[in-house]
Amino acid sequence: MNTFSTANTLYEASNASSDDSDSMDTEERFILISEIEELQEICEKLQVAHDNVEEDARKSQKAQVMCWESVRRQVEVAEEARKMAETTRRENGQLVAKITKLEGWTDCFEEGEARLTMRKLYQDVSYWVEKHYGCCPTEIPSTPWDIEDLSSNPSDQTLNQMEILSEVHADLFQHIFQSILARFMIGLDESFGDHLYQIDREIQKTCPSYVWQHWRYAMSIASAALAKSDLEADCDRIAHSVEDKFSHYSTTDAAWRMRQLKSLLWQCIDFKEKLERQGDSYFFWWSSPGRQFREEHMTGIAVEDPSNKLVEQSLWPMLFKARPEGELVVTKELVKTIPIITHEDTDQESLY
């Protein structure tokens, strides 16, 4: 029983006993009724307060339920987002793998490896020339007087020997450059290579990069496969050409020389084919005699400053990579230089 009920009971009891309590005077009765009314008012206020507390409790409970429901929904949304992220990441990985497979259909060949291969090929060619033509007489003597003449002037013999080495190297280099390195693709003749170059540039401009790369890769494989017999014939032709010109300057076995030379030529072919199957275009360049020395593209074999010099002979070509932002020199051209003769130099020489 709450306080309001108790006050009502006391009030009813006082009214019920009012007739029986004749001894209670009017003043005391009035005081008792006033106290009962005050108590009843307090009870009503307490009841209102109680109702307000219960209403606040219901609202708080409802807000708590809504909060928990919001948290539950957020957890569900977060879990769904996590699953979607995992699915997206997995699908993205699959797409990247497919794109990588498409774009990676080329031989991986770093610039450093290309630079080292260029140097090694030059060293191998130079070693072959010096090995077979560097330790032999400049000409084969036919009489005892010829032998005596050769031994009596060793300085001329050394000079002629260096000239012969230079001539063999220049002739061999020209064969390698024109028959192997200068072509757009291995195995293609010059006229067809020019047409194919124009087709290649058009595909590069209009198609995605991986389509262009696949095109170059496939064309390189196809041209090399179709021209295999022609490449073998080219190697034989170059070897016989060098042999016919310079065999009388060497005392090593001819079959051995030609076998080693053909092996070097095939190394150059393999290198050129690998460059054709890259994601970028690689080209070779060599300078004709008399061209001005350019330090950004050339390096000289002499120790002195090559500035104000002319190219006397190109010993090994420049390799550069064509990129959308510009050309990148991978290896500089190796050249032998001569000084530029001015009018002042000519006048001074005429004084002597």
Coordinates of C-alpha atoms in Angstrom, one line a residue:
M1 CA 0.0 0.0 0.0
N2 CA 1.5 3.4 -1.0
T3 CA 1.5 6.6 0.9
F4 CA -1.5 8.1 -1.0
S5 CA -3.7 5.1 -0.1
T6 CA -2.6 5.4 3.5
A7 CA -3.6 9.1 3.6
N8 CA -7.0 8.3 2.2
T9 CA -7.6 5.5 4.7
L10 CA -6.8 7.9 7.6
Y11 CA -9.0 10.5 6.1
E12 CA -11.9 8.1 5.8
A13 CA -11.3 6.7 9.3
S14 CA -11.4 10.2 10.8
N15 CA -14.7 10.9 9.1
A16 CA -16.1 7.6 10.2
S17 CA -15.1 8.1 13.8
S18 CA -16.2 11.8 13.9
D19 CA -19.7 10.9 15.2
D20 CA -18.3 8.5 17.8
S21 CA -15.7 10.8 19.2
D22 CA -17.9 13.4 20.8
S23 CA -15.1 14.3 23.2
M24 CA -12.9 15.6 20.3
D25 CA -13.4 19.3 19.9
T26 CA -13.8 21.0 16.6
E27 CA -10.3 22.6 16.6
E28 CA -8.5 19.3 16.9
R29 CA -10.6 17.8 14.2
F30 CA -9.8 20.7 11.9
I31 CA -6.0 20.2 12.5
L32 CA -6.2 16.5 11.8
I33 CA -8.1 17.1 8.6
S34 CA -5.5 19.7 7.5
E35 CA -2.7 17.3 8.1
I36 CA -4.4 14.6 6.3
E37 CA -5.0 16.9 3.3
E38 CA -1.3 17.9 3.3
L39 CA -0.3 14.3 3.4
Q40 CA -2.6 13.6 0.5
E41 CA -1.1 16.4 -1.5
I42 CA 2.4 15.1 -0.8
C43 CA 1.3 11.7 -1.9
E44 CA -0.1 13.0 -5.1
K45 CA 3.2 14.8 -5.8
L46 CA 5.1 11.7 -5.0
Q47 CA 2.9 9.8 -7.4
V48 CA 3.5 12.3 -10.2
A49 CA 7.2 12.1 -9.5
H50 CA 7.0 8.3 -9.6
D51 CA 5.2 8.4 -12.8
N52 CA 7.8 10.8 -14.3
V53 CA 10.6 8.5 -13.2
E54 CA 8.9 5.5 -14.7
E55 CA 8.3 7.4 -18.0
D56 CA 12.0 8.5 -18.0
A57 CA 13.0 4.9 -17.3
R58 CA 10.8 3.7 -20.3
K59 CA 12.4 6.3 -22.5
S60 CA 15.9 5.4 -21.4
Q61 CA 15.2 1.7 -21.9
K62 CA 13.8 2.5 -25.4
A63 CA 16.8 4.7 -26.2
Q64 CA 19.1 1.9 -25.0
V65 CA 17.3 -0.6 -27.1
M66 CA 17.5 1.7 -30.1
C67 CA 21.2 2.3 -29.4
W68 CA 21.9 -1.5 -29.3
E69 CA 20.0 -1.9 -32.5
S70 CA 22.0 0.9 -34.1
V71 CA 25.2 -0.8 -32.9
R72 CA 24.0 -4.1 -34.2
R73 CA 23.2 -2.6 -37.6
Q74 CA 26.6 -0.8 -37.7
V75 CA 28.3 -4.1 -36.9
E76 CA 26.4 -5.8 -39.7
V77 CA 27.2 -3.0 -42.1
A78 CA 30.9 -3.1 -41.1
E79 CA 31.0 -6.9 -41.6
E80 CA 29.3 -6.5 -44.9
A81 CA 31.8 -3.8 -45.9
R82 CA 34.6 -6.1 -44.8
K83 CA 33.3 -8.9 -46.9
M84 CA 32.8 -6.6 -49.9
A85 CA 36.4 -5.3 -49.4
E86 CA 37.8 -8.8 -49.3
T87 CA 35.8 -9.7 -52.4
T88 CA 36.9 -6.5 -54.2
R89 CA 40.5 -7.1 -53.1
R90 CA 40.4 -10.7 -54.4
E91 CA 38.8 -9.7 -57.7
N92 CA 41.3 -6.8 -58.0
G93 CA 44.1 -9.2 -57.4
Q94 CA 42.7 -11.5 -60.1
L95 CA 42.4 -8.6 -62.5
V96 CA 45.9 -7.4 -61.7
A97 CA 47.2 -10.9 -62.3
K98 CA 45.5 -11.0 -65.7
I99 CA 46.8 -7.6 -66.6
T100 CA 50.3 -8.6 -65.5
K101 CA 50.0 -11.7 -67.5
L102 CA 49.0 -9.7 -70.5
E103 CA 51.5 -6.9 -70.1
G104 CA 54.3 -9.2 -68.9
W105 CA 54.4 -11.2 -72.1
T106 CA 57.9 -9.9 -72.9
D107 CA 61.4 -10.9 -72.0
C108 CA 62.5 -9.2 -68.8
F109 CA 65.7 -7.3 -69.7
E110 CA 66.9 -4.5 -67.5
E111 CA 69.0 -1.6 -68.8
G112 CA 71.9 -2.7 -66.7
E113 CA 71.9 -6.1 -68.3
A114 CA 71.7 -4.6 -71.8
R115 CA 74.6 -2.4 -70.9
L116 CA 76.7 -5.3 -69.7
T117 CA 75.8 -7.4 -72.8
M118 CA 76.9 -4.6 -75.1
R119 CA 80.2 -4.3 -73.4
K120 CA 80.7 -8.1 -73.4
L121 CA 79.9 -8.4 -77.1
Y122 CA 82.4 -5.6 -77.9
Q123 CA 85.1 -7.3 -75.7
D124 CA 84.4 -10.7 -77.3
V125 CA 84.7 -9.3 -80.9
S126 CA 87.9 -7.4 -80.0
Y127 CA 89.3 -10.4 -78.4
W128 CA 88.5 -12.5 -81.4
V129 CA 90.3 -10.0 -83.7
E130 CA 93.4 -9.7 -81.5
K131 CA 93.5 -13.4 -81.0
H132 CA 93.6 -14.4 -84.6
Y133 CA 95.3 -11.3 -86.1
G134 CA 97.3 -9.7 -83.4
C135 CA 100.2 -12.0 -83.0
C136 CA 101.2 -12.8 -86.6
P137 CA 103.3 -11.2 -89.4
T138 CA 101.6 -8.4 -91.3
E139 CA 102.2 -10.2 -94.5
I140 CA 103.5 -13.6 -95.5
P141 CA 107.1 -13.4 -96.8
S142 CA 107.8 -15.2 -100.0
T143 CA 111.6 -14.9 -100.1
P144 CA 114.5 -14.6 -97.6
W145 CA 114.8 -11.0 -98.6
D146 CA 111.2 -10.3 -97.5
I147 CA 112.0 -11.9 -94.1
E148 CA 115.1 -9.8 -93.7
D149 CA 113.1 -6.6 -94.6
L150 CA 110.4 -7.4 -92.0
S151 CA 112.9 -8.0 -89.2
S152 CA 114.9 -4.9 -90.0
N153 CA 112.1 -2.4 -89.5
P154 CA 110.0 -3.6 -86.5
S155 CA 108.4 -0.2 -86.0
D156 CA 106.8 -0.4 -89.4
Q157 CA 105.7 -3.9 -88.7
T158 CA 104.0 -2.8 -85.5
L159 CA 102.3 0.0 -87.3
N160 CA 101.1 -2.2 -90.0
Q161 CA 99.9 -4.7 -87.5
M162 CA 97.8 -2.1 -85.7
E163 CA 96.4 -1.0 -89.0
I164 CA 95.4 -4.5 -89.9
L165 CA 93.7 -5.0 -86.5
S166 CA 91.8 -1.8 -87.0
E167 CA 90.8 -2.8 -90.6
V168 CA 89.6 -6.3 -89.5
H169 CA 87.6 -4.8 -86.7
A170 CA 86.1 -2.1 -88.9
D171 CA 85.1 -4.6 -91.6
L172 CA 83.6 -7.1 -89.0
F173 CA 81.8 -4.3 -87.2
Q174 CA 80.2 -3.0 -90.4
H175 CA 78.9 -6.6 -91.2
I176 CA 77.5 -6.9 -87.7
F177 CA 75.8 -3.5 -87.7
Q178 CA 74.4 -3.6 -91.2
S179 CA 73.3 -7.3 -91.3
I180 CA 72.1 -7.7 -87.7
L181 CA 71.9 -4.6 -85.5
A182 CA 70.6 -2.0 -87.9
R183 CA 67.6 -4.0 -89.0
F184 CA 64.2 -3.2 -87.5
M185 CA 63.7 -6.9 -86.8
I186 CA 66.0 -9.9 -87.3
G187 CA 65.5 -11.7 -90.5
L188 CA 63.7 -8.9 -92.4
D189 CA 65.2 -7.2 -95.4
E190 CA 65.5 -3.5 -95.4
S191 CA 62.5 -2.7 -97.6
F192 CA 60.0 -4.9 -95.7
G193 CA 61.5 -3.7 -92.4
D194 CA 60.7 -0.1 -93.3
H195 CA 57.1 -1.0 -94.0
L196 CA 56.8 -3.0 -90.8
Y197 CA 58.3 -0.1 -88.9
Q198 CA 55.5 2.2 -90.0
I199 CA 52.9 -0.4 -89.1
D200 CA 54.6 -0.8 -85.7
R201 CA 54.4 3.0 -85.0
E202 CA 50.7 3.1 -86.0
I203 CA 49.9 0.2 -83.6
Q204 CA 51.8 1.9 -80.8
K205 CA 49.9 5.1 -81.3
T206 CA 46.4 3.6 -81.6
C207 CA 46.4 0.5 -79.4
P208 CA 47.0 -0.2 -75.7
S209 CA 50.5 -0.8 -74.6
Y210 CA 50.1 -4.5 -74.0
V211 CA 48.6 -5.0 -77.5
W212 CA 51.6 -3.3 -79.1
Q213 CA 54.0 -5.3 -76.9
H214 CA 52.3 -8.5 -78.0
W215 CA 52.5 -7.5 -81.6
R216 CA 56.2 -6.8 -81.4
Y217 CA 56.9 -10.0 -79.5
A218 CA 54.9 -12.2 -81.9
M219 CA 56.4 -10.5 -85.0
S220 CA 59.9 -11.0 -83.6
I221 CA 59.3 -14.7 -83.0
A222 CA 57.7 -15.1 -86.4
S223 CA 60.4 -13.3 -88.3
A224 CA 63.2 -15.1 -86.5
A225 CA 61.5 -18.5 -87.1
L226 CA 60.9 -17.8 -90.8
A227 CA 64.3 -16.4 -91.4
K228 CA 66.3 -19.0 -89.5
S229 CA 67.9 -20.4 -92.6
D230 CA 68.6 -16.9 -93.9
L231 CA 70.3 -16.0 -90.7
E232 CA 72.5 -19.0 -90.9
A233 CA 73.3 -18.1 -94.5
D234 CA 74.1 -14.5 -93.3
C235 CA 76.5 -15.8 -90.7
D236 CA 78.2 -18.0 -93.2
R237 CA 78.4 -15.1 -95.7
I238 CA 80.0 -12.8 -93.1
A239 CA 82.4 -15.4 -91.9
H240 CA 83.5 -16.2 -95.4
S241 CA 83.8 -12.5 -96.3
V242 CA 86.1 -11.8 -93.4
E243 CA 88.1 -14.9 -94.1
D244 CA 88.5 -14.1 -97.8
K245 CA 89.8 -10.6 -97.0
F246 CA 92.1 -11.2 -94.1
S247 CA 92.9 -14.9 -93.9
H248 CA 96.5 -14.3 -95.2
Y249 CA 97.1 -12.1 -92.1
S250 CA 96.4 -14.9 -89.7
T251 CA 98.2 -18.2 -88.8
T252 CA 95.4 -19.7 -86.7
D253 CA 93.3 -22.5 -88.0
A254 CA 90.7 -21.2 -90.5
A255 CA 87.9 -23.6 -89.4
W256 CA 88.4 -22.6 -85.8
R257 CA 88.4 -18.9 -86.7
M258 CA 85.2 -19.2 -88.6
R259 CA 83.5 -21.4 -86.0
Q260 CA 84.3 -18.8 -83.3
L261 CA 83.2 -15.9 -85.5
K262 CA 79.8 -17.6 -86.3
S263 CA 79.3 -18.1 -82.5
L264 CA 79.9 -14.4 -82.0
L265 CA 77.5 -13.5 -84.7
W266 CA 74.8 -15.7 -83.2
Q267 CA 75.3 -14.0 -79.8
C268 CA 74.7 -10.6 -81.5
I269 CA 71.5 -12.1 -83.1
D270 CA 70.2 -13.4 -79.8
F271 CA 70.9 -10.1 -78.2
K272 CA 69.0 -8.2 -80.9
E273 CA 66.1 -10.6 -80.7
K274 CA 65.8 -10.1 -77.0
L275 CA 65.8 -6.3 -77.4
E276 CA 63.0 -6.6 -79.9
R277 CA 60.8 -8.4 -77.3
Q278 CA 60.9 -5.7 -74.7
G279 CA 58.2 -3.3 -73.5
D280 CA 60.2 -0.4 -75.0
S281 CA 61.8 0.0 -78.4
Y282 CA 65.6 -0.3 -78.6
F283 CA 67.7 1.0 -81.5
F284 CA 71.4 1.1 -82.5
W285 CA 73.2 4.0 -84.0
W286 CA 76.7 4.4 -85.4
S287 CA 78.5 7.5 -86.8
S288 CA 80.2 7.8 -90.2
P289 CA 83.8 9.0 -90.3
G290 CA 84.2 12.8 -90.1
R291 CA 81.2 13.4 -87.9
Q292 CA 81.6 15.9 -85.0
F293 CA 82.3 14.2 -81.7
R294 CA 79.3 14.5 -79.3
E295 CA 80.1 13.7 -75.7
E296 CA 76.4 13.0 -74.8
H297 CA 76.3 10.2 -77.3
M298 CA 79.9 9.1 -77.7
T299 CA 83.0 8.0 -75.8
G300 CA 86.5 7.9 -77.1
I301 CA 89.1 5.2 -76.6
A302 CA 91.9 7.9 -76.3
V303 CA 92.8 9.3 -72.9
E304 CA 93.0 12.9 -74.1
D305 CA 90.0 15.2 -74.1
P306 CA 87.9 14.3 -77.2
S307 CA 86.3 17.8 -77.5
N308 CA 87.0 19.5 -80.8
K309 CA 87.5 16.1 -82.4
L310 CA 86.1 14.3 -85.4
V311 CA 85.1 10.6 -85.6
E312 CA 87.8 8.6 -87.4
Q313 CA 86.2 5.2 -86.9
S314 CA 83.2 3.9 -85.1
L315 CA 84.2 0.8 -83.0
W316 CA 80.9 -0.1 -81.4
P317 CA 77.4 1.4 -81.8
M318 CA 75.3 3.4 -79.5
L319 CA 72.3 1.7 -77.9
F320 CA 69.4 3.9 -77.0
K321 CA 65.8 3.3 -75.9
A322 CA 62.9 5.2 -77.4
R323 CA 60.4 6.4 -74.8
P324 CA 57.4 8.8 -75.0
E325 CA 59.2 11.3 -72.9
G326 CA 62.4 11.1 -75.0
E327 CA 65.3 9.0 -75.9
L328 CA 67.5 7.4 -73.2
V329 CA 71.1 6.4 -74.0
V330 CA 71.8 3.0 -72.6
T331 CA 75.4 2.8 -73.9
K332 CA 77.4 5.4 -75.7
E333 CA 79.0 4.8 -79.1
L334 CA 82.7 3.9 -78.8
V335 CA 84.7 5.8 -81.4
K336 CA 88.3 6.6 -82.4
T337 CA 88.8 10.3 -82.9
I338 CA 91.1 12.6 -84.8
P339 CA 91.7 16.3 -84.1
I340 CA 90.0 18.9 -86.2
I341 CA 92.6 20.5 -88.5
T342 CA 92.1 24.3 -88.7
H343 CA 93.6 26.8 -91.1
E344 CA 96.1 27.9 -88.4
D345 CA 97.3 24.3 -88.1
T346 CA 97.7 24.1 -91.8
D347 CA 99.7 27.4 -91.9
Q348 CA 102.0 26.2 -89.1
E349 CA 102.7 22.9 -90.9
S350 CA 103.5 24.7 -94.1
L351 CA 106.3 26.6 -92.3
Y352 CA 108.2 23.4 -91.8

